[in-house]
């Protein structure tokens, strides 16, 4: 798919700044920090709790910056929340049926926290853990390095998993996320990032249904009533899931049983490019109101598009943001035909995703 260029933001430069401040305190007395990274035209704020992106400031077509990431202003709301606003997700992004999988002849039971299923690593996944954070700098790029060790048996997963995630900002308005992990026992690894974007602005009150998406995915994974893939890789032709030529997110949002199951779009798309060694462009979002664009590149074979269907008005209403979670497929441990999410000792899990911002 050709990707039409956006006007760049190189003229909208800021001094590179990294700072840290106290954000709040957990019930056990653990302090939570908020880190602010300013590089080029972007300003990102991330919490040590959950590796959570609290805000991301991006200029519009007139050079006016606004936060485009949904978030909260207190640690208490993040602790109580179930929306995963801005969070790092693991050990397993998305759903595992019945919270159960078998690996090398052993069956493992995970916490069930989404109907009958385990979602996003369980009820205390990476999003509910405190990460060690330090500044990242390489050439003109800057950002944060986040580290966490998930102990053997945590949330039912085998193996001691050592995780490193880099949030990297570039002067040409890109946010790159590099994930890496190693294990001492066979386990699962499928990480993602759960920022909800609203290119008009998180405080605008506008729904994202008018955002236009062009997505290089000819197939998707249909789901059952519990939002678990059926195992089919179905063509998008003639369905509401066909974004190949570009259309508004809300254009067909109630036009199939699949969309009724999920109250909108909450589906994994099978990317035409497959798994790649370096990030390749897969999607572009445009917002006519602000003129902002978002182009997404990834090494991953799939992406979950979620249109904020279950936001309940406690802070943000339904459709106030969309999540675009690059990933391996949901329930892969129970679907041998899907790309494997098994990580073994001696291997290093590596994936990368780039969110590139522009204007038109």
Coordinates of C-alpha atoms in Angstrom, one line a residue:
X1 CA 0.0 0.0 0.0
X2 CA 1.4 3.4 -0.8
X3 CA 1.4 5.8 2.2
X4 CA 0.8 9.4 1.1
X5 CA 3.2 11.8 3.0
X6 CA 2.0 14.1 5.7
X7 CA 3.6 17.6 6.1
X8 CA 6.4 17.1 8.6
X9 CA 6.7 18.8 12.0
X10 CA 10.5 19.5 11.9
X11 CA 9.9 23.2 12.1
X12 CA 8.0 22.7 15.4
X13 CA 11.1 22.0 17.5
X14 CA 11.5 22.0 21.3
X15 CA 14.5 21.6 23.5
X16 CA 15.0 18.0 24.6
X17 CA 14.0 17.7 28.2
X18 CA 13.6 14.8 30.6
X19 CA 12.2 15.3 34.1
X20 CA 10.7 13.3 36.9
X21 CA 8.2 14.2 39.6
X22 CA 6.1 12.5 42.3
X23 CA 2.7 11.5 41.0
X24 CA 1.1 9.5 43.9
X25 CA 1.5 6.8 46.5
X26 CA 0.0 3.3 46.3
X27 CA -1.8 1.7 49.3
X28 CA 1.4 -0.2 50.3
X29 CA 3.4 3.0 50.4
X30 CA 5.2 2.6 47.1
X31 CA 5.7 5.9 45.4
X32 CA 4.7 6.4 41.8
X33 CA 6.7 8.8 39.5
X34 CA 5.6 10.7 36.4
X35 CA 8.3 11.2 33.8
X36 CA 8.1 14.0 31.2
X37 CA 10.0 13.7 27.9
X38 CA 10.0 16.5 25.4
X39 CA 11.7 16.0 22.1
X40 CA 11.0 17.8 18.8
X41 CA 7.3 18.6 18.7
X42 CA 6.2 15.8 21.1
X43 CA 5.8 15.8 24.8
X44 CA 5.1 12.4 26.5
X45 CA 4.3 11.8 30.2
X46 CA 4.7 8.3 31.5
X47 CA 4.1 6.8 34.9
X48 CA 6.2 4.2 36.7
X49 CA 2.9 2.5 37.5
X50 CA 2.1 0.3 34.6
X51 CA 4.5 2.1 32.2
X52 CA 1.4 4.1 31.6
X53 CA 1.4 6.9 29.1
X54 CA -0.7 9.6 30.9
X55 CA -0.5 12.1 28.1
X56 CA 1.0 12.7 24.6
X57 CA 1.1 16.3 23.3
X58 CA 1.1 16.7 19.5
X59 CA 0.7 19.9 17.4
X60 CA -2.3 20.3 15.0
X61 CA -2.2 21.8 11.5
X62 CA -1.9 25.3 13.1
X63 CA 1.0 24.3 15.4
X64 CA -1.2 24.3 18.5
X65 CA -0.3 21.4 20.8
X66 CA -2.9 19.3 22.6
X67 CA -2.9 16.0 24.5
X68 CA -4.3 13.2 22.3
X69 CA -4.0 10.3 24.8
X70 CA -6.8 9.5 27.2
X71 CA -5.7 9.4 30.8
X72 CA -6.4 10.2 34.5
X73 CA -5.0 12.8 36.8
X74 CA -4.6 10.6 40.0
X75 CA -3.0 7.3 40.8
X76 CA -6.2 6.2 42.6
X77 CA -8.1 6.3 39.3
X78 CA -5.5 4.2 37.5
X79 CA -5.4 1.6 40.3
X80 CA -9.2 1.3 40.3
X81 CA -9.5 1.5 36.5
X82 CA -10.3 -1.4 34.2
X83 CA -9.8 0.5 30.9
X84 CA -6.0 0.0 30.6
X85 CA -5.5 3.7 29.6
X86 CA -2.0 4.1 28.3
X87 CA -0.7 1.0 29.9
X88 CA 2.0 -1.5 29.0
X89 CA 0.3 -4.9 28.5
X90 CA 1.7 -8.3 29.4
X91 CA 2.6 -11.0 29.8
X92 CA -0.1 -11.7 27.2
X93 CA -1.8 -8.9 25.3
X94 CA -5.5 -9.7 24.5
X95 CA -7.6 -12.7 25.5
X96 CA -6.8 -16.4 26.4
X97 CA -9.9 -18.6 26.4
X98 CA -10.9 -19.8 29.8
X99 CA -7.6 -18.5 31.1
X100 CA -5.9 -21.8 30.3
X101 CA -3.2 -23.0 28.0
X102 CA -1.0 -26.1 27.7
X103 CA 2.8 -25.8 27.0
X104 CA 5.1 -28.7 26.7
X105 CA 2.5 -31.0 28.2
X106 CA 1.8 -28.8 31.2
X107 CA -1.5 -27.0 31.7
X108 CA -1.5 -23.6 33.3
X109 CA -4.4 -21.7 34.8
X110 CA -4.4 -17.9 34.7
X111 CA -6.7 -15.5 36.5
X112 CA -10.0 -15.1 34.7
X113 CA -10.8 -11.3 34.5
X114 CA -12.9 -10.9 31.4
X115 CA -16.0 -13.0 31.5
X116 CA -14.7 -16.6 31.2
X117 CA -11.3 -15.5 29.8
X118 CA -8.0 -14.0 30.9
X119 CA -7.4 -10.6 29.4
X120 CA -4.2 -8.6 29.1
X121 CA -2.1 -10.8 31.5
X122 CA -4.7 -11.2 34.2
X123 CA -6.0 -9.1 37.1
X124 CA -2.5 -7.9 38.0
X125 CA -0.7 -7.8 34.7
X126 CA 2.1 -5.5 33.6
X127 CA -0.4 -2.6 33.8
X128 CA -0.7 -3.0 37.6
X129 CA 3.0 -3.2 38.3
X130 CA 5.6 -0.6 39.2
X131 CA 8.4 -0.3 36.6
X132 CA 11.9 0.9 37.0
X133 CA 12.5 3.8 34.7
X134 CA 15.7 5.6 33.5
X135 CA 16.3 8.1 30.8
X136 CA 17.1 6.9 27.3
X137 CA 19.4 8.8 24.9
X138 CA 20.8 7.8 21.5
X139 CA 22.0 10.3 19.0
X140 CA 19.2 12.9 18.6
X141 CA 16.6 10.5 20.0
X142 CA 15.5 10.6 23.6
X143 CA 13.0 8.8 25.9
X144 CA 12.7 6.3 28.7
X145 CA 13.9 2.8 29.3
X146 CA 11.4 0.8 31.5
X147 CA 12.4 -2.5 33.2
X148 CA 10.4 -5.1 35.1
X149 CA 11.1 -8.7 36.2
X150 CA 8.0 -10.9 36.2
X151 CA 8.7 -13.7 38.6
X152 CA 8.1 -17.4 37.9
X153 CA 4.4 -18.2 38.6
X154 CA 3.2 -14.5 38.5
X155 CA -0.4 -14.5 37.3
X156 CA 0.0 -18.2 36.6
X157 CA 2.6 -17.9 33.9
X158 CA 5.8 -20.1 34.1
X159 CA 9.3 -18.7 34.0
X160 CA 11.1 -15.7 35.4
X161 CA 10.7 -13.1 32.6
X162 CA 13.1 -10.2 32.4
X163 CA 11.5 -7.3 30.4
X164 CA 12.9 -4.1 28.9
X165 CA 10.8 -1.6 27.0
X166 CA 12.1 1.6 25.4
X167 CA 9.8 4.6 24.8
X168 CA 11.8 6.6 22.2
X169 CA 10.8 10.1 20.9
X170 CA 12.5 11.4 17.7
X171 CA 12.8 15.0 16.5
X172 CA 10.6 14.2 13.5
X173 CA 7.6 13.4 15.6
X174 CA 7.8 9.7 16.0
X175 CA 7.1 7.6 19.2
X176 CA 8.9 4.3 18.9
X177 CA 8.4 1.4 21.3
X178 CA 11.0 -1.4 21.4
X179 CA 10.1 -4.5 23.5
X180 CA 12.6 -7.1 24.6
X181 CA 12.4 -10.1 27.1
X182 CA 14.2 -13.2 28.1
X183 CA 13.0 -16.2 30.2
X184 CA 14.5 -19.0 32.3
X185 CA 11.6 -21.4 31.4
X186 CA 9.4 -21.9 28.4
X187 CA 6.6 -19.3 28.7
X188 CA 4.4 -17.0 26.6
X189 CA 5.2 -13.4 25.6
X190 CA 2.9 -11.1 23.7
X191 CA 3.3 -7.5 24.8
X192 CA 1.5 -4.4 23.5
X193 CA 0.8 -0.8 24.4
X194 CA -2.8 0.3 25.2
X195 CA -2.9 4.1 24.7
X196 CA -6.3 5.4 23.6
X197 CA -5.8 8.1 20.9
X198 CA -8.2 10.9 20.0
X199 CA -6.5 13.0 17.3
X200 CA -8.9 15.8 17.8
X201 CA -7.8 16.0 21.5
X202 CA -8.5 14.0 24.6
X203 CA -10.3 16.9 26.1
X204 CA -12.2 17.8 23.0
X205 CA -15.4 15.8 23.8
X206 CA -15.4 14.6 20.2
X207 CA -15.9 10.9 19.4
X208 CA -13.3 9.2 17.2
X209 CA -15.9 7.8 14.8
X210 CA -15.1 10.4 12.2
X211 CA -11.4 9.6 12.2
X212 CA -10.5 7.9 8.9
X213 CA -8.4 4.8 8.8
X214 CA -6.6 3.1 6.0
X215 CA -5.3 -0.4 7.1
X216 CA -3.3 -2.9 5.1
X217 CA -5.2 -6.0 6.3
X218 CA -7.1 -8.3 3.9
X219 CA -8.2 -10.7 6.7
X220 CA -9.3 -10.6 10.3
X221 CA -10.1 -13.1 13.1
X222 CA -13.8 -13.4 13.8
X223 CA -14.8 -13.9 17.4
X224 CA -17.5 -15.8 19.3
X225 CA -19.8 -14.2 21.9
X226 CA -17.0 -14.1 24.5
X227 CA -14.7 -12.3 22.0
X228 CA -12.4 -15.4 21.5
X229 CA -11.3 -16.0 17.9
X230 CA -13.1 -18.9 16.2
X231 CA -9.8 -19.9 14.5
X232 CA -10.9 -18.6 11.1
X233 CA -8.8 -16.1 9.2
X234 CA -11.7 -14.5 7.3
X235 CA -11.5 -12.1 4.3
X236 CA -12.5 -8.5 5.0
X237 CA -14.1 -8.3 1.5
X238 CA -17.7 -7.2 1.7
X239 CA -17.6 -6.7 5.5
X240 CA -17.4 -3.7 7.8
X241 CA -13.8 -4.7 8.6
X242 CA -12.5 -3.6 5.2
X243 CA -10.4 -0.5 5.7
X244 CA -8.0 -1.1 2.8
X245 CA -9.2 1.8 0.8
X246 CA -9.8 4.0 3.8
X247 CA -13.1 5.0 5.6
X248 CA -14.3 6.5 8.9
X249 CA -14.1 4.3 12.0
X250 CA -17.8 4.7 12.6
X251 CA -19.0 4.1 9.0
X252 CA -20.2 0.5 9.5
X253 CA -19.8 0.2 13.3
X254 CA -23.1 -1.6 13.9
X255 CA -23.5 -3.5 10.6
X256 CA -22.8 -7.1 11.5
X257 CA -23.2 -9.7 14.2
X258 CA -19.5 -9.5 14.8
X259 CA -19.8 -5.8 15.7
X260 CA -22.8 -6.4 17.8
X261 CA -20.8 -9.0 19.8
X262 CA -18.2 -6.4 20.6
X263 CA -20.5 -3.4 20.7
X264 CA -18.3 -1.9 18.0
X265 CA -14.9 -2.9 16.7
X266 CA -12.8 -4.9 19.1
X267 CA -11.1 -7.3 16.7
X268 CA -7.7 -8.5 15.6
X269 CA -6.7 -7.7 12.0
X270 CA -4.3 -10.0 10.2
X271 CA -1.7 -7.7 8.6
X272 CA -0.8 -8.4 5.0
X273 CA 2.9 -8.0 5.6
X274 CA 3.1 -10.7 8.3
X275 CA 6.0 -10.7 10.8
X276 CA 8.9 -8.5 9.7
X277 CA 12.4 -7.9 11.1
X278 CA 11.9 -4.1 11.0
X279 CA 8.7 -2.0 11.4
X280 CA 6.8 -1.7 8.2
X281 CA 3.8 0.8 7.7
X282 CA 0.4 -0.8 8.2
X283 CA -2.1 2.0 8.9
X284 CA -2.8 5.6 8.7
X285 CA -5.4 7.6 10.7
X286 CA -6.5 11.1 9.7
X287 CA -8.6 13.6 11.6
X288 CA -10.2 16.3 9.5
X289 CA -10.9 18.6 12.5
X290 CA -7.3 19.0 13.8
X291 CA -5.4 18.0 10.6
X292 CA -3.4 15.5 12.7
X293 CA -2.3 12.2 11.1
X294 CA -1.0 9.0 12.7
X295 CA 0.9 6.5 10.7
X296 CA 1.6 3.2 12.4
X297 CA 4.5 0.8 11.5
X298 CA 5.2 -2.5 13.3
X299 CA 7.1 -5.8 13.2
X300 CA 4.0 -7.7 14.5
X301 CA 1.6 -9.8 12.4
X302 CA -1.6 -8.4 13.9
X303 CA -3.3 -5.4 15.4
X304 CA -6.3 -5.1 17.6
X305 CA -8.5 -2.1 16.8
X306 CA -10.7 -1.1 19.7
X307 CA -13.1 1.8 19.3
X308 CA -13.7 2.4 23.0
X309 CA -16.9 0.4 23.0
X310 CA -17.0 -0.2 26.8
X311 CA -16.0 3.2 28.1
X312 CA -18.8 4.0 30.5
X313 CA -18.7 7.8 31.0
X314 CA -16.6 7.7 34.1
X315 CA -14.1 10.2 32.7
X316 CA -14.7 9.4 29.1
X317 CA -17.7 8.4 27.1
X318 CA -18.1 5.5 24.6
X319 CA -16.1 6.2 21.5
X320 CA -13.9 8.9 23.1
X321 CA -10.8 7.2 21.9
X322 CA -9.4 4.3 19.9
X323 CA -6.7 1.8 20.9
X324 CA -4.5 0.3 18.2
X325 CA -2.7 -2.6 19.8
X326 CA 0.0 -4.2 17.7
X327 CA 0.3 -7.9 18.7
X328 CA 0.3 -11.5 17.9
X329 CA -3.2 -12.9 17.7
X330 CA -5.6 -13.5 20.6
X331 CA -5.7 -17.0 22.1
X332 CA -2.7 -18.1 20.1
X333 CA -1.6 -20.6 22.8
X334 CA -4.8 -22.5 22.0
X335 CA -4.6 -22.1 18.3
X336 CA -1.6 -23.9 16.8
X337 CA -2.3 -22.5 13.3
X338 CA -1.8 -18.9 14.7
X339 CA 1.8 -17.5 14.9
X340 CA 3.4 -18.8 18.0
X341 CA 3.8 -16.7 21.2
X342 CA 6.1 -19.2 23.0
X343 CA 9.4 -17.9 24.3
X344 CA 12.1 -20.3 25.4
X345 CA 15.3 -20.0 27.3
X346 CA 18.1 -18.7 25.1
X347 CA 15.7 -16.8 22.9
X348 CA 15.1 -13.0 23.1
X349 CA 11.6 -11.7 22.5
X350 CA 11.9 -8.6 20.3
X351 CA 9.1 -6.5 18.7
X352 CA 8.9 -2.8 17.7
X353 CA 6.1 -0.4 16.9
X354 CA 6.3 3.2 15.6
X355 CA 3.6 5.8 15.9
X356 CA 4.5 8.7 13.5
X357 CA 2.6 12.0 13.7
X358 CA 2.0 14.5 11.0
X359 CA -0.4 17.1 9.7
X360 CA -2.3 17.8 6.5

